[in-house]
Coordinates of C-alpha atoms in Angstrom, one line a residue:
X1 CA -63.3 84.3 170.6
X2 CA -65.4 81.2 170.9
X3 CA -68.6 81.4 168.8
X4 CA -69.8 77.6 168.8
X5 CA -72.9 76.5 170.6
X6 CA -73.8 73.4 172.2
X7 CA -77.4 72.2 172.2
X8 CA -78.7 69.0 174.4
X9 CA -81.6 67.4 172.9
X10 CA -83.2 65.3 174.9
X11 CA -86.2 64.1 173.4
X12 CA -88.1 60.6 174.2
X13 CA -86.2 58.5 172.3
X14 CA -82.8 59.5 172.9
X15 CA -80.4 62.5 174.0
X16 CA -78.5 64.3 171.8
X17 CA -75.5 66.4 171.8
X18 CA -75.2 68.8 169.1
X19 CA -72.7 71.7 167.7
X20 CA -73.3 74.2 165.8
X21 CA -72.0 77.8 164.4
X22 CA -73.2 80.7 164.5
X23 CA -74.6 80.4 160.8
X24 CA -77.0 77.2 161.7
X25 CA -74.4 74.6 160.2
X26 CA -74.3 71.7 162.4
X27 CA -70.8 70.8 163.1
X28 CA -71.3 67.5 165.1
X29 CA -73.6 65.4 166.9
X30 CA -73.8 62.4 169.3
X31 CA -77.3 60.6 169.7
X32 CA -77.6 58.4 173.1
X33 CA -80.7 55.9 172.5
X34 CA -82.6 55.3 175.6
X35 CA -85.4 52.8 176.2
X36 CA -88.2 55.6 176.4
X37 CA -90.1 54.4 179.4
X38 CA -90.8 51.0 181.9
X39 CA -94.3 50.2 182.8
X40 CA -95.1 48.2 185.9
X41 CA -99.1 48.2 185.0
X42 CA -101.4 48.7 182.9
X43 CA -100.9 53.0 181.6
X44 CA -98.2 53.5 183.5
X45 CA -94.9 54.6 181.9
X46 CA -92.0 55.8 184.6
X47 CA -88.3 55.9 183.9
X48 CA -85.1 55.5 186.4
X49 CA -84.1 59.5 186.4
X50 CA -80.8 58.3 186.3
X51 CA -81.2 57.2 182.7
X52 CA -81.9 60.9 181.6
X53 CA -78.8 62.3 182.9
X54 CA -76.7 59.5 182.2
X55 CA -77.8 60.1 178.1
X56 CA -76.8 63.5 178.4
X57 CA -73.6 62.5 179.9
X58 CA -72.9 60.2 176.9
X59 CA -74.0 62.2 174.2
X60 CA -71.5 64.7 175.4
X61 CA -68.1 62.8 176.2
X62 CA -69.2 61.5 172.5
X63 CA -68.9 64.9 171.2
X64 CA -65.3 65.7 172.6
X65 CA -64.4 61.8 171.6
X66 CA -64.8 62.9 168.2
X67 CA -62.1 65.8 168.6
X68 CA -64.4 68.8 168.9
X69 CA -62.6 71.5 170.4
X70 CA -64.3 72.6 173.8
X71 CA -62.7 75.9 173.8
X72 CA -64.7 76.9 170.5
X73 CA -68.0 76.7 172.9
X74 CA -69.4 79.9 173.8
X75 CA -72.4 78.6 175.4
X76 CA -75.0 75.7 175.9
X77 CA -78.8 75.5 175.5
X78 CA -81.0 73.0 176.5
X79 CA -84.6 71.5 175.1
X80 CA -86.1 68.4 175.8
X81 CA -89.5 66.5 175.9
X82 CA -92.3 68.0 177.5
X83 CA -94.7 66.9 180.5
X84 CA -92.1 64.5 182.3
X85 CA -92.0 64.7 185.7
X86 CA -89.7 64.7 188.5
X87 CA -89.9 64.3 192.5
X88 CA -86.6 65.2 194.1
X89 CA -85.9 65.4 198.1
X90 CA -83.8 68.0 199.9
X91 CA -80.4 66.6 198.9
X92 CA -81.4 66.8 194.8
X93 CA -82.0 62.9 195.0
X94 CA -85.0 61.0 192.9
X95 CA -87.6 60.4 195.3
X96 CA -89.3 57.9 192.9
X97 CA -89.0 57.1 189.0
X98 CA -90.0 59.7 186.5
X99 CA -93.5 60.1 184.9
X100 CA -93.3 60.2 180.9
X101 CA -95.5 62.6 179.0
X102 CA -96.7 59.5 177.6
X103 CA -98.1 57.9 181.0
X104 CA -102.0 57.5 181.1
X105 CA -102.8 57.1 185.0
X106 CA -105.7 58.9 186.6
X107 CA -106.9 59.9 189.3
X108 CA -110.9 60.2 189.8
X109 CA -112.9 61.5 192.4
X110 CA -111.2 64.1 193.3
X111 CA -112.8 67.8 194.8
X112 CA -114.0 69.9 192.0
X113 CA -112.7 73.2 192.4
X114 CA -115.1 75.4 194.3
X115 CA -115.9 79.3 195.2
X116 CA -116.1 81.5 192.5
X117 CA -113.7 80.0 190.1
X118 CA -116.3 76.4 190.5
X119 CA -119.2 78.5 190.0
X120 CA -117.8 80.4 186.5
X121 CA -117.1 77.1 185.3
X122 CA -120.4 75.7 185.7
X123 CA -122.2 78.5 184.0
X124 CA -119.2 78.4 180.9
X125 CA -119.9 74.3 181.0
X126 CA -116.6 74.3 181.3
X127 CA -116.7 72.1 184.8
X128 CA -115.8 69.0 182.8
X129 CA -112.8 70.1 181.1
X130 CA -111.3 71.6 184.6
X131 CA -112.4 67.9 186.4
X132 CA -110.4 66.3 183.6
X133 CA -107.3 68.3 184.1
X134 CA -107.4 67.7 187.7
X135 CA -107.5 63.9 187.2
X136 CA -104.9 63.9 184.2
X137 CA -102.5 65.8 187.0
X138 CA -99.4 63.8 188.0
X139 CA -99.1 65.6 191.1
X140 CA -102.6 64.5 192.3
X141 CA -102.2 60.9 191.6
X142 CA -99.1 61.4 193.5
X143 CA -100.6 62.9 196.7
X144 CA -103.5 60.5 196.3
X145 CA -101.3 57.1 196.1
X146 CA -97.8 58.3 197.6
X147 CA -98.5 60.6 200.3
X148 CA -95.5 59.6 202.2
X149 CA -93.2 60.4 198.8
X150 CA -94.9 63.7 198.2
X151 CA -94.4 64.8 201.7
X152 CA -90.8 64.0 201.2
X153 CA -90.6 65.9 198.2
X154 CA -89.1 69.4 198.2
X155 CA -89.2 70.0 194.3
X156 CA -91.4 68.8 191.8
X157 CA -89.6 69.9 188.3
X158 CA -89.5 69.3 184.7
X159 CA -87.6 66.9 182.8
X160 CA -85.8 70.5 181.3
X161 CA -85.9 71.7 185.6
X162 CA -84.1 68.3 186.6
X163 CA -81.2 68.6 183.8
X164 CA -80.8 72.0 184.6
X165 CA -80.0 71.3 188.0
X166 CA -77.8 68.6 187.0
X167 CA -76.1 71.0 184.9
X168 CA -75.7 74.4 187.1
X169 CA -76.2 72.9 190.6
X170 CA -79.8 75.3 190.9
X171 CA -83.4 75.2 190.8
X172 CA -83.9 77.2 188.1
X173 CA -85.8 76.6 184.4
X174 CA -87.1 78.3 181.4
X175 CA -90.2 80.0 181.5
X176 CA -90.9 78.2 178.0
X177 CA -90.3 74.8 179.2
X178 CA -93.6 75.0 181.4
X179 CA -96.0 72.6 179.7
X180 CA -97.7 70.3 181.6
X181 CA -100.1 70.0 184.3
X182 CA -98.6 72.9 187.2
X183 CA -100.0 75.8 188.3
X184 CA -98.8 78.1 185.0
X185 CA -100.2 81.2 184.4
X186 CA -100.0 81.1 180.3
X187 CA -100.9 84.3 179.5
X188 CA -98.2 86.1 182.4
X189 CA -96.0 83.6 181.5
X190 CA -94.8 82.9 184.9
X191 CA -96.2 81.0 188.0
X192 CA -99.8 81.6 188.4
X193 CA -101.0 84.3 191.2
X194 CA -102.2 82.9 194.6
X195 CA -105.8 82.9 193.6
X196 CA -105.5 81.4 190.3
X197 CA -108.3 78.1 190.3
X198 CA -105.2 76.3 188.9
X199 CA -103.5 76.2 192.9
X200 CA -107.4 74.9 193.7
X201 CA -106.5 72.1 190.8
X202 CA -103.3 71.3 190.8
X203 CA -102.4 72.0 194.9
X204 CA -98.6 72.1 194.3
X205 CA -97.0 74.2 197.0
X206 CA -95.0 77.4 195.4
X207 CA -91.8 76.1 197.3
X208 CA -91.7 73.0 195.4
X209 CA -91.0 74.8 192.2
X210 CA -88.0 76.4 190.7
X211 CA -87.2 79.5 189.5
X212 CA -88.2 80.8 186.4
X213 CA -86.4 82.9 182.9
X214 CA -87.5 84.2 180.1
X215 CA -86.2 82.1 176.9
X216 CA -82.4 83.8 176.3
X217 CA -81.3 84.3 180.1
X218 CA -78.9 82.7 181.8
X219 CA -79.7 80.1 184.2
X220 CA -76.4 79.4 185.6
X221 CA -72.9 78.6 184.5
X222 CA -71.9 74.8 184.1
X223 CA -70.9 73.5 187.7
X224 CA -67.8 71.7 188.1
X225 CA -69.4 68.3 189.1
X226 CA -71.5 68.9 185.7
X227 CA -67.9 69.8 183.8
X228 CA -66.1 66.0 185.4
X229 CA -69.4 64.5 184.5
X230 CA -70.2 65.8 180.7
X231 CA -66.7 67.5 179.9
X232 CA -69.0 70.4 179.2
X233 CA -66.0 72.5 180.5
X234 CA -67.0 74.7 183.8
X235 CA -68.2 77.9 184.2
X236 CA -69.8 78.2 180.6
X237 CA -73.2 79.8 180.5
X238 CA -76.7 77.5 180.3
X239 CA -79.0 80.0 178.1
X240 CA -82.4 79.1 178.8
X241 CA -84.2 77.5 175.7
X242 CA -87.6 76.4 175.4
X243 CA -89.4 72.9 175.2
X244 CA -89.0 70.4 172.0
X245 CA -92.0 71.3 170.4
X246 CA -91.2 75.2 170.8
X247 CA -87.1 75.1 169.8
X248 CA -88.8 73.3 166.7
X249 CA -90.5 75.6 165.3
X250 CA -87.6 78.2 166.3
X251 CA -85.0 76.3 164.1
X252 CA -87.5 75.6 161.8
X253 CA -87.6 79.3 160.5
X254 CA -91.3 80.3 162.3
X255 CA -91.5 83.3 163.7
X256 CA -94.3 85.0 161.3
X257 CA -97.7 83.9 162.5
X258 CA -98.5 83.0 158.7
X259 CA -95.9 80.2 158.5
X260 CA -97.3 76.7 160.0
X261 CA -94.7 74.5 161.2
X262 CA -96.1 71.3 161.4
X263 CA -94.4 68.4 163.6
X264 CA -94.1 65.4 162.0
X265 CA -92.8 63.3 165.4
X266 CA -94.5 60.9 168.2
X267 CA -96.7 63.8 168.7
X268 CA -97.8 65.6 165.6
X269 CA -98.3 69.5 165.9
X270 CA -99.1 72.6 164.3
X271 CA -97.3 75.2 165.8
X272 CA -98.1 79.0 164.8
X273 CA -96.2 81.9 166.4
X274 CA -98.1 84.7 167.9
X275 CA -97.6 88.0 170.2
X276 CA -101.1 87.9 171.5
X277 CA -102.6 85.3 173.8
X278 CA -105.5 83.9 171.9
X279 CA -107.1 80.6 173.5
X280 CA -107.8 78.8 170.2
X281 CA -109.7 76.0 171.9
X282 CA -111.1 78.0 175.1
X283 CA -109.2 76.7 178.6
X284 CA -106.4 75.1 176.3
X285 CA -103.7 77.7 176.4
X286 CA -101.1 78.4 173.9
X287 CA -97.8 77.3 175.1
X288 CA -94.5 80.1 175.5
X289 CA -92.5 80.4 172.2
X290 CA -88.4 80.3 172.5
X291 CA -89.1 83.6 171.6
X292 CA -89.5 85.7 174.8
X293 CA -93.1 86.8 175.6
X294 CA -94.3 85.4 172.6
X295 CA -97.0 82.4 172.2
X296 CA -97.0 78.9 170.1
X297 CA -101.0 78.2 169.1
X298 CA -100.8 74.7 168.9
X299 CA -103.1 72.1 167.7
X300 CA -102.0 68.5 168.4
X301 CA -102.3 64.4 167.9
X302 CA -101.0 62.7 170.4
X303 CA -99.9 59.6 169.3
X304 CA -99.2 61.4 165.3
X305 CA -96.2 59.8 163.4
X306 CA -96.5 57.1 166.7
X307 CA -98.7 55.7 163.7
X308 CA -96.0 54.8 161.5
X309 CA -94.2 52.4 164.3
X310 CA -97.9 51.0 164.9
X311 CA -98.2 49.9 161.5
X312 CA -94.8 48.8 160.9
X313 CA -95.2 46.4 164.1
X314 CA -98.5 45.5 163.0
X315 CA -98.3 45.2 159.4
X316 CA -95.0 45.6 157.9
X317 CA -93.2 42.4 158.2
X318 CA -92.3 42.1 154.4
X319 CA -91.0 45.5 155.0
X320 CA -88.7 44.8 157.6
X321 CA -87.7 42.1 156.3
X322 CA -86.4 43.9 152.8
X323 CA -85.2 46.4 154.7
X324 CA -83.2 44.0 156.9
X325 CA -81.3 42.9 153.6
X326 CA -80.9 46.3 152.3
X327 CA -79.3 47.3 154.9
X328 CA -81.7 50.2 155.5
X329 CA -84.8 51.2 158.1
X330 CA -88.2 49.9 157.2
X331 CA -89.5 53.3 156.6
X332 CA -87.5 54.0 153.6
X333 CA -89.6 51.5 151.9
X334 CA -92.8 52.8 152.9
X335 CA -92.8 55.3 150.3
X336 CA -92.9 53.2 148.1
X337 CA -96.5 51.8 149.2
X338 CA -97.9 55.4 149.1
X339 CA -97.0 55.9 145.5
X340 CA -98.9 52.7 144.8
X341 CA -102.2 54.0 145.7
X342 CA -103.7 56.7 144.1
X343 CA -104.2 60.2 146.4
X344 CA -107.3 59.8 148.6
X345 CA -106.4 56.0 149.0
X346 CA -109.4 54.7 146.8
X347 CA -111.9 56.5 149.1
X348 CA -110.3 55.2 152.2
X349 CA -110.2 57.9 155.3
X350 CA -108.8 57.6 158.7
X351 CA -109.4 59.9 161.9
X352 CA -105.9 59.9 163.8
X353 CA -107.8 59.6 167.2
X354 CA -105.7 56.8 168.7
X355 CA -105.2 58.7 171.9
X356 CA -108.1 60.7 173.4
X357 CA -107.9 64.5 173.4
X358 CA -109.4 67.2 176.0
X359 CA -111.6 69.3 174.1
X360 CA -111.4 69.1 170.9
X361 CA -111.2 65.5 170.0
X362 CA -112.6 65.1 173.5
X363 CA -112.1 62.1 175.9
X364 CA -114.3 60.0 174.6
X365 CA -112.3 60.2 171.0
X366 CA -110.8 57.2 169.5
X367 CA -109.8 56.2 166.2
X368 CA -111.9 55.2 162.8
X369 CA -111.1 53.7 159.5
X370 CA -113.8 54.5 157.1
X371 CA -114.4 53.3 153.3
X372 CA -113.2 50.1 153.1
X373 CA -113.9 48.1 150.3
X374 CA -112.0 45.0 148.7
X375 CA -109.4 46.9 146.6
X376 CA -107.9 48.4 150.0
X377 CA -104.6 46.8 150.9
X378 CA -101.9 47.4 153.2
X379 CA -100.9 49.9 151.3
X380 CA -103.9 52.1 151.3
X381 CA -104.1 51.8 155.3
X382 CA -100.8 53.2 154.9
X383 CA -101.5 55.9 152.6
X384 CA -104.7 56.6 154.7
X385 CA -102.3 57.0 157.7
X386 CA -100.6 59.8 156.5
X387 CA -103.1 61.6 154.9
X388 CA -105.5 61.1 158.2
X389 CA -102.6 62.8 159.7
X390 CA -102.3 65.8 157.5
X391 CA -106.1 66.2 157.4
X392 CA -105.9 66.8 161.5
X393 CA -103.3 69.3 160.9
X394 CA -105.5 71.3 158.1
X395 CA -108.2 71.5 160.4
X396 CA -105.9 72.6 163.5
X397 CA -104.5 75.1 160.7
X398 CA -107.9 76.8 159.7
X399 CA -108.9 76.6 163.6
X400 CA -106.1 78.5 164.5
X401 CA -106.6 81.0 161.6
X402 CA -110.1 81.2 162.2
X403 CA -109.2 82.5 166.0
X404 CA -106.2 84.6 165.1
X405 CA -107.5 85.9 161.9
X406 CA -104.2 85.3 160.4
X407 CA -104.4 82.4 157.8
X408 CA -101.3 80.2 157.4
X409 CA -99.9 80.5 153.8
X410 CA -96.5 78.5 154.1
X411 CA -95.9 75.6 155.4
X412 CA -92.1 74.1 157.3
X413 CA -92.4 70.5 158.6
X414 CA -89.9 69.1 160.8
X415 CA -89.8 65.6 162.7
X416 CA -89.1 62.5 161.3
X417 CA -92.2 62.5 159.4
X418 CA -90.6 65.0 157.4
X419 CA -88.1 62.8 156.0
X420 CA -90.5 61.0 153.7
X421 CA -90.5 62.3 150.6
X422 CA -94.3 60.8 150.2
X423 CA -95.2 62.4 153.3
X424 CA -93.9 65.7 151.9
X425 CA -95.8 66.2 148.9
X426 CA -98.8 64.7 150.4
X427 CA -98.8 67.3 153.2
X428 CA -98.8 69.9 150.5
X429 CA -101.3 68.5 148.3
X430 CA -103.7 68.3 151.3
X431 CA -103.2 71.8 152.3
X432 CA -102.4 73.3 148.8
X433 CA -99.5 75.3 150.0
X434 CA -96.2 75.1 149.3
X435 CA -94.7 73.1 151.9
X436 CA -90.5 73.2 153.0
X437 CA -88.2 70.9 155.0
X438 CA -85.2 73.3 156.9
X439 CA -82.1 72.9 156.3
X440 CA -81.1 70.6 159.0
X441 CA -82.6 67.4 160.4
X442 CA -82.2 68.4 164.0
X443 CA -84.6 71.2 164.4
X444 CA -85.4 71.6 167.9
X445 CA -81.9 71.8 168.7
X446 CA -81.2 74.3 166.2
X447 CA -84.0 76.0 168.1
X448 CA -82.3 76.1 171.1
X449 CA -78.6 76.8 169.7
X450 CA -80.5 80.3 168.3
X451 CA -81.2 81.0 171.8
X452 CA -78.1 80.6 172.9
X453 CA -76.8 82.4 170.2
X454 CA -79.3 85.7 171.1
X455 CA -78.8 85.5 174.9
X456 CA -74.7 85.5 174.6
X457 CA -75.3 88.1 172.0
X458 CA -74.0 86.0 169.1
X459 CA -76.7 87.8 167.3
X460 CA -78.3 91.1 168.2
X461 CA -82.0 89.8 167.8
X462 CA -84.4 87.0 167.0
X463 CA -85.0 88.3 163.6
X464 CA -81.1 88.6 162.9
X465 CA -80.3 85.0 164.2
X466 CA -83.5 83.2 162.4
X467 CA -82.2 85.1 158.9
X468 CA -78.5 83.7 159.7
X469 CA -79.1 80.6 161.3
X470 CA -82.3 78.6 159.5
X471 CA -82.5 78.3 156.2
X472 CA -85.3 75.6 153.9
X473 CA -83.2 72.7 152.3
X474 CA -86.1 72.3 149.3
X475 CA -89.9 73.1 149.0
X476 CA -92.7 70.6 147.8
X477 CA -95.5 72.6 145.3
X478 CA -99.2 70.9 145.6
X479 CA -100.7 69.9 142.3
X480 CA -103.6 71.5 141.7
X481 CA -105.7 68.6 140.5
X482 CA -104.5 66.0 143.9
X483 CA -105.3 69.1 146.1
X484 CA -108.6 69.4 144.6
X485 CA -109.5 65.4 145.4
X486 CA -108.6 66.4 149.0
X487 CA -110.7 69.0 149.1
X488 CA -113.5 66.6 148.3
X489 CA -112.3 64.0 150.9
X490 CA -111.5 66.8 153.9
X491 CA -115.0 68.5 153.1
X492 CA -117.0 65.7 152.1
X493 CA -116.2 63.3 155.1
X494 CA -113.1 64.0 157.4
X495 CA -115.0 67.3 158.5
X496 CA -117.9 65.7 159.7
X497 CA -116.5 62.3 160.9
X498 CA -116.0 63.4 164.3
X499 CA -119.2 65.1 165.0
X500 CA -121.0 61.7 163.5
X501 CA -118.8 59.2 165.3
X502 CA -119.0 61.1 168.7
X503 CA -122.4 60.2 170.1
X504 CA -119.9 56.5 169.6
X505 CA -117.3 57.6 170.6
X506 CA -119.4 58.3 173.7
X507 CA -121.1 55.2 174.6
X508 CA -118.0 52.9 174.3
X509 CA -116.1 55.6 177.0
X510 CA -119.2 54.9 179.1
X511 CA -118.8 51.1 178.8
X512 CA -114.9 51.5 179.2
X513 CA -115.7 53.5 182.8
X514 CA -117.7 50.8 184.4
X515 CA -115.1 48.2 183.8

């Protein structure tokens, strides 16, 4: 009996095929790099769609290349990147290039939403946050700028939605891949009702959208123009998975709502998992779980361990160049500058604003860099970096707990963050808790392989298949006396930077505006 399962990965970076058994041991893997996006202008970031599918396509023939047996598949999961966006015509085709999550177009102007729904949100003060969503919505700078491609356009789907109909030949995705700007009811977990405010926000006709499953149902069997194309071989069921971020913190081990799993990738999370809908930040939903009809409360930076790449391109040219004749990547140095300052980074304290948020950081948010003095170096921007980072997870951490009532006591990281041993032990010493790296690299597509494995009944349950297929590789213990500094930092001054920087942050989005 075949007992394998094959996850495709396809993140923002590159697609990956992975296999593993039915004990969490990855067997093989085949990464296809991609450029991650084009821009013709200034905040724009598309992508040929072409490019998606042709990654999968790769990373798959690369897996058989290397002599893995097709008939020890029993089934195939998806997760990939979330928020990129896809406008296809009658016949399946692209109507236009893809929209990265990481695209910054907007569209002002636009009519607030009205009735009722307009009226509650002016009493809650909540107008703002609902005009925001409605100009960070693809599908209204679409229908604002490309009527004639919109009208054209018979359905508007996920990267996760687009695959999948690559894959199976049907409009069909997981209900926890829906994360994004559409008209998602988060609580139901399922398309919202016809007089939900988000059709008044987001006007996307029901018809343009697929199917939904819950996480662990089929959404088809592997069509034959998929099998001649990936040598994925036909007929084989595609179990429906869950987004990146949520297969993450499924292979990372979290299903108890006391264990944080913090993302350390291009977007750094804290992901808890819940059974009770609980906005922590009020009209930011949590997002669906992998696990069916549960909830991941998750607090976010946008451009997180992006930071890393920014200050090796900025800064790091010794770095690279070592590395270069070491034959080894740059960031395996930079743990070398964190253990050269001391913890705290001489008084030096960064706010990991680079991108704006919604509501909490708002809009207006950007970046600071506070403390300097003439003993900081490189280095201590460096250190600063990753301790900025770990602050803004701490506070999502005790935000979450504070709404929940459930504190986090354990900590899993996952992302390439996590590979840094510096990064580690800092993360712990921030939070004082212990903090663990599972067992394999490749997380998220362990998430989506215990999937697979629950809905081909591999394993009988979600509890069964997280105790036999995730496992920590090692666990970091704060020091007492280091966590004790951060206390002093995170109290003392990262607490209170953002409230004091706002009115700022404020005036230079004003200035920005009228440019």
């Amino acid at each position: 009996m075949p007992e394998n399962l094959l996850a495709i990965d396809h993140g923002t970076q590159s697609a990956r095929a992975l296999v593993f058994d039915p004990r969490g041991k990855l067997l093989a893997k085949q990464r296809v790099v991609i450029q991650p996006y084009y821009s013709t202008a200034a905040g724009l970031a598309e992508q040929d769609p072409e490019v998606f599918w042709k990654a999968v396509c790769e990373a798959c023939q690369g897996l058989w290349a290397q002599g893995v047996d097709k008939a020890s598949i029993a089934a195939v999961a998806l997760t990939t990147q979330r928020s990129t966006l896809f406008n296809l015509d009658k016949n399946g085709k692209p109507l236009r290039p893809a929209i990265s999550w990481l695209d910054a177009r907007r569209t002002e102007g636009l009519k607030p939403v009205g009735g009722l729904w307009g009226a509650a949100f002016a009493i809650a003060g909540a107008s703002g946050t609902v005009a925001y969503l409605q100009a960070e919505a693809e599908a209204n700078w679409i229908q604002t700028h490309q009527p004639e491609v919109w009208k054209e356009t018979h359905k508007y789907l996920f990267l996760s939605g687009f695959l999948t109909h690559r894959l199976v030949g049907q409009y069909v995705d997981s209900v926890a891949c829906q994360v994004g700007y559409v008209p998602f009811d988060y609580k139901a977990q399922a398309w919202a009702k016809s007089w939900d405010w988000k059709w008044q926000a987001v006007p996307v006709e029901k018809r343009l959208l697929p199917d939904l499953v819950p996480a662990a149902s089929t959404l088809g069997q592997i069509s034959a123009e998929a099998a001649a194309a990936t040598g994925i071989p036909q007929g084989l069921p595609l179990i429906a998975a869950a987004a990146d971020k949520a297969t993450e913190v499924l292979g990372a081990g979290c299903i108890e709502p006391h264990i944080g799993c913090l993302g350390y990738g291009t977007t750094t999370t804290i992901n808890t998992t819940h059974k009770k809908y609980i906005e922590v930040i009020p009209l930011l939903p949590p997002y669906p779980a992998a696990v069916p009809g549960e909830y991941n409360f998750e607090i976010q930076v946008q451009r997180g361990y992006w930071m890393v790449t920014w200050f090796k391109n900025q800064f790091a040219l010794n770095e690279q160049q070592l590395a270069s004749e070491r034959g080894v990547e740059p960031e395996v140095l930079f743990d070398e500058l964190v253990g050269s300052v001391p913890p705290g980074s001489d008084g030096l304290v960064l706010q990991p604003y680079w991108s704006p948020g919604l509501k909490f950081p708002g809009p207006e948010a950007r970046g600071a860099i506070i403390g300097f003095n003439d003993r900081h170096t490189r280095a201590h921007l460096y250190r600063a970096i990753l301790e900025g980072l770990a602050y803004a997870m701490r506070e999502g951490a005790e935000r979450t707990a504070k709404r929940s009532g459930i504190p986090v006591t354990e900590l899993r990281i996952a992302g390439g963050g996590s590979q840094s041993t510096a990064a580690m032990q800092l993360t712990a010493d921030v939070f004082g808790l212990p903090a663990s790296r599972p067992h394999v690299y490749e997380a998220s597509g362990l998430g989506a392989a215990i999937d697979a494995a629950v809905g081909v009944g591999i394993h009988a349950d979600f509890p069964t298949a997280i105790r036999e297929m995730t496992s920590v590789r090692d666990t970091f213990e704060p020091d007492a006396k280091t966590h004790e500094r951060y206390d002093e930092l995170y109290y003392g001054v990262y607490e209170k930077m953002y409230k004091r920087l706002k009115p700022l942050y404020e005036n230079m989005y004003k200035v920005e505006k009228k440019d």
